[in-house]
C-alpha positions as a Python dict, from the first residue, in 0.01 Angstrom:
ca = {
    (1, 'M'): (0, 0, 0),
    (2, 'H'): (108, 348, -45),
    (3, 'E'): (21, 670, 138),
    (4, 'S'): (-98, 955, -85),
    (5, 'L'): (-349, 1235, -92),
    (6, 'C'): (-635, 1183, -342),
    (7, 'V'): (-808, 1440, -537),
    (8, 'I'): (-1137, 1327, -681),
    (9, 'D'): (-1441, 1522, -815),
    (10, 'R'): (-1701, 1485, -549),
    (11, 'E'): (-1975, 1365, -791),
    (12, 'R'): (-1760, 1109, -947),
    (13, 'A'): (-1640, 981, -607),
    (14, 'Q'): (-2011, 967, -475),
    (15, 'A'): (-2115, 785, -791),
    (16, 'L'): (-1855, 521, -754),
    (17, 'S'): (-1907, 488, -382),
    (18, 'D'): (-2276, 418, -461),
    (19, 'A'): (-2187, 172, -725),
    (20, 'I'): (-1956, -21, -498),
    (21, 'A'): (-2218, -28, -228),
    (22, 'R'): (-2477, -156, -480),
    (23, 'V'): (-2234, -427, -616),
    (24, 'K'): (-2178, -546, -252),
    (25, 'E'): (-2545, -587, -205),
    (26, 'C'): (-2586, -825, -503),
    (27, 'T'): (-2655, -1173, -386),
    (28, 'T'): (-2738, -1346, -721),
    (29, 'V'): (-2556, -1351, -1060),
    (30, 'G'): (-2872, -1207, -1219),
    (31, 'Q'): (-2865, -900, -974),
    (32, 'A'): (-2495, -850, -1061),
    (33, 'M'): (-2546, -878, -1432),
    (34, 'D'): (-2840, -637, -1425),
    (35, 'L'): (-2644, -379, -1221),
    (36, 'N'): (-2343, -416, -1453),
    (37, 'R'): (-2555, -340, -1753),
    (38, 'E'): (-2712, -38, -1583),
    (39, 'L'): (-2374, 103, -1486),
    (40, 'K'): (-2192, 14, -1827),
    (41, 'A'): (-2305, 325, -1985),
    (42, 'T'): (-2152, 546, -1732),
    (43, 'W'): (-1785, 630, -1646),
    (44, 'V'): (-1828, 439, -1319),
    (45, 'P'): (-1635, 112, -1305),
    (46, 'G'): (-1938, -49, -1140),
    (47, 'A'): (-1866, -407, -1114),
    (48, 'P'): (-1563, -633, -1070),
    (49, 'E'): (-1685, -869, -1354),
    (50, 'S'): (-1833, -786, -1685),
    (51, 'V'): (-2159, -934, -1804),
    (52, 'E'): (-1973, -1127, -2071),
    (53, 'E'): (-1750, -1286, -1805),
    (54, 'M'): (-2042, -1396, -1604),
    (55, 'E'): (-2229, -1528, -1909),
    (56, 'D'): (-1905, -1723, -2001),
    (57, 'E'): (-1923, -1900, -1669),
    (58, 'D'): (-2268, -2037, -1780),
    (59, 'L'): (-2430, -1959, -1441),
    (60, 'S'): (-2793, -1925, -1395),
    (61, 'P'): (-2931, -1566, -1290),
    (62, 'E'): (-3030, -1729, -960),
    (63, 'S'): (-2678, -1865, -892),
    (64, 'P'): (-2521, -1717, -577),
    (65, 'Y'): (-2299, -1418, -614),
    (66, 'S'): (-2044, -1256, -391),
    (67, 'W'): (-1848, -955, -518),
    (68, 'N'): (-1561, -1047, -278),
    (69, 'D'): (-1516, -1381, -477),
    (70, 'T'): (-1455, -1222, -811),
    (71, 'G'): (-1113, -1226, -971),
    (72, 'A'): (-1085, -857, -1001),
    (73, 'V'): (-1141, -812, -632),
    (74, 'Q'): (-912, -1092, -544),
    (75, 'D'): (-641, -957, -778),
    (76, 'G'): (-674, -612, -625),
    (77, 'D'): (-795, -448, -949),
    (78, 'W'): (-1151, -355, -817),
    (79, 'P'): (-1245, -133, -677),
    (80, 'P'): (-994, 103, -846),
    (81, 'M'): (-742, 263, -624),
    (82, 'P'): (-856, 634, -527),
    (83, 'T'): (-509, 753, -632),
    (84, 'A'): (-559, 601, -975),
    (85, 'L'): (-881, 800, -994),
    (86, 'T'): (-673, 1105, -904),
    (87, 'L'): (-448, 1027, -1196),
    (88, 'D'): (-754, 983, -1421),
    (89, 'L'): (-893, 1315, -1321),
    (90, 'F'): (-573, 1507, -1384),
    (91, 'A'): (-524, 1317, -1712),
    (92, 'E'): (-831, 1523, -1824),
    (93, 'A'): (-689, 1844, -1684),
    (94, 'D'): (-516, 2118, -1882),
    (95, 'D'): (-145, 2177, -1876),
    (96, 'E'): (-179, 2457, -1618),
    (97, 'A'): (-327, 2200, -1354),
    (98, 'W'): (-52, 1951, -1428),
    (99, 'A'): (214, 2216, -1395),
    (100, 'A'): (69, 2336, -1077),
    (101, 'L'): (59, 1989, -917),
    (102, 'G'): (378, 1836, -1082),
    (103, 'S'): (625, 2116, -987),
    (104, 'P'): (738, 2210, -641),
    (105, 'P'): (600, 2266, -382),
    (106, 'V'): (322, 2007, -445),
    (107, 'G'): (538, 1762, -638),
    (108, 'A'): (278, 1509, -740),
    (109, 'R'): (416, 1236, -941),
    (110, 'R'): (291, 947, -1163),
    (111, 'V'): (379, 612, -1026),
    (112, 'T'): (373, 294, -1235),
    (113, 'T'): (296, -34, -1067),
    (114, 'T'): (342, -385, -1234),
    (115, 'L'): (11, -522, -1093),
    (116, 'N'): (-259, -247, -1065),
    (117, 'G'): (-174, 30, -1309),
    (118, 'D'): (-59, 381, -1252),
    (119, 'Y'): (-167, 617, -983),
    (120, 'L'): (-84, 981, -884),
    (121, 'E'): (125, 1018, -564),
    (122, 'I'): (90, 1334, -354),
    (123, 'D'): (290, 1342, -29),
    (124, 'P'): (28, 1373, 258),
    (125, 'A'): (262, 1624, 432),
    (126, 'R'): (188, 1863, 147),
    (127, 'E'): (-185, 1878, 201),
    (128, 'Q'): (-210, 2256, 246),
    (129, 'V'): (14, 2331, -47),
    (130, 'L'): (-207, 2111, -257),
    (131, 'V'): (-518, 2287, -133),
    (132, 'D'): (-350, 2621, -214),
    (133, 'A'): (-252, 2503, -567),
    (134, 'L'): (-609, 2379, -632),
    (135, 'E'): (-768, 2703, -509),
    (136, 'G'): (-516, 2888, -735),
    (137, 'L'): (-672, 2701, -1019),
    (138, 'G'): (-1030, 2790, -901),
    (139, 'I'): (-1090, 2441, -762),
    (140, 'E'): (-1251, 2414, -417),
    (141, 'A'): (-1098, 2116, -221),
    (142, 'V'): (-1280, 1965, 65),
    (143, 'R'): (-1141, 1676, 267),
    (144, 'D'): (-1362, 1375, 307),
    (145, 'D'): (-1186, 1074, 445),
    (146, 'A'): (-1501, 878, 471),
    (147, 'L'): (-1581, 914, 108),
    (148, 'I'): (-1229, 816, -4),
    (149, 'A'): (-1239, 512, 228),
    (150, 'S'): (-1570, 412, 75),
    (151, 'L'): (-1405, 395, -273),
    (152, 'S'): (-1176, 123, -139),
    (153, 'G'): (-1475, -90, -70),
    (154, 'E'): (-1438, -53, 304),
}
């Protein structure tokens, strides 16, 4: 594990948190497949298995389902790391935002992992510097540890 600040658009974070909670509530394959279809049209990575994967297993819709038993969860690929979501958010940002976060004093950096993809690392000791940099870009920053924890499926 790594220690890093996360910056995530509140609406996106809440949508993902809600999707994770809904996936965890599924008790049958049919429920999980229906939810996956519902969320597929959104940006939210809403299920640890695709409908196609579940269909390939040739399970009936009434078969028991546990999100925690899926390969993506066991491999650590789902839910996505909040810091990977931070990287996604800033990948969409303009050069000014990247310059403000990547240069000192914030010093955010892209980290590549061999297992779970890339993420954006921001030193927790630089929280106020990060807040100041975001506010300088016209972005309001609000700390919400409970919301970030919910993105980890906790």
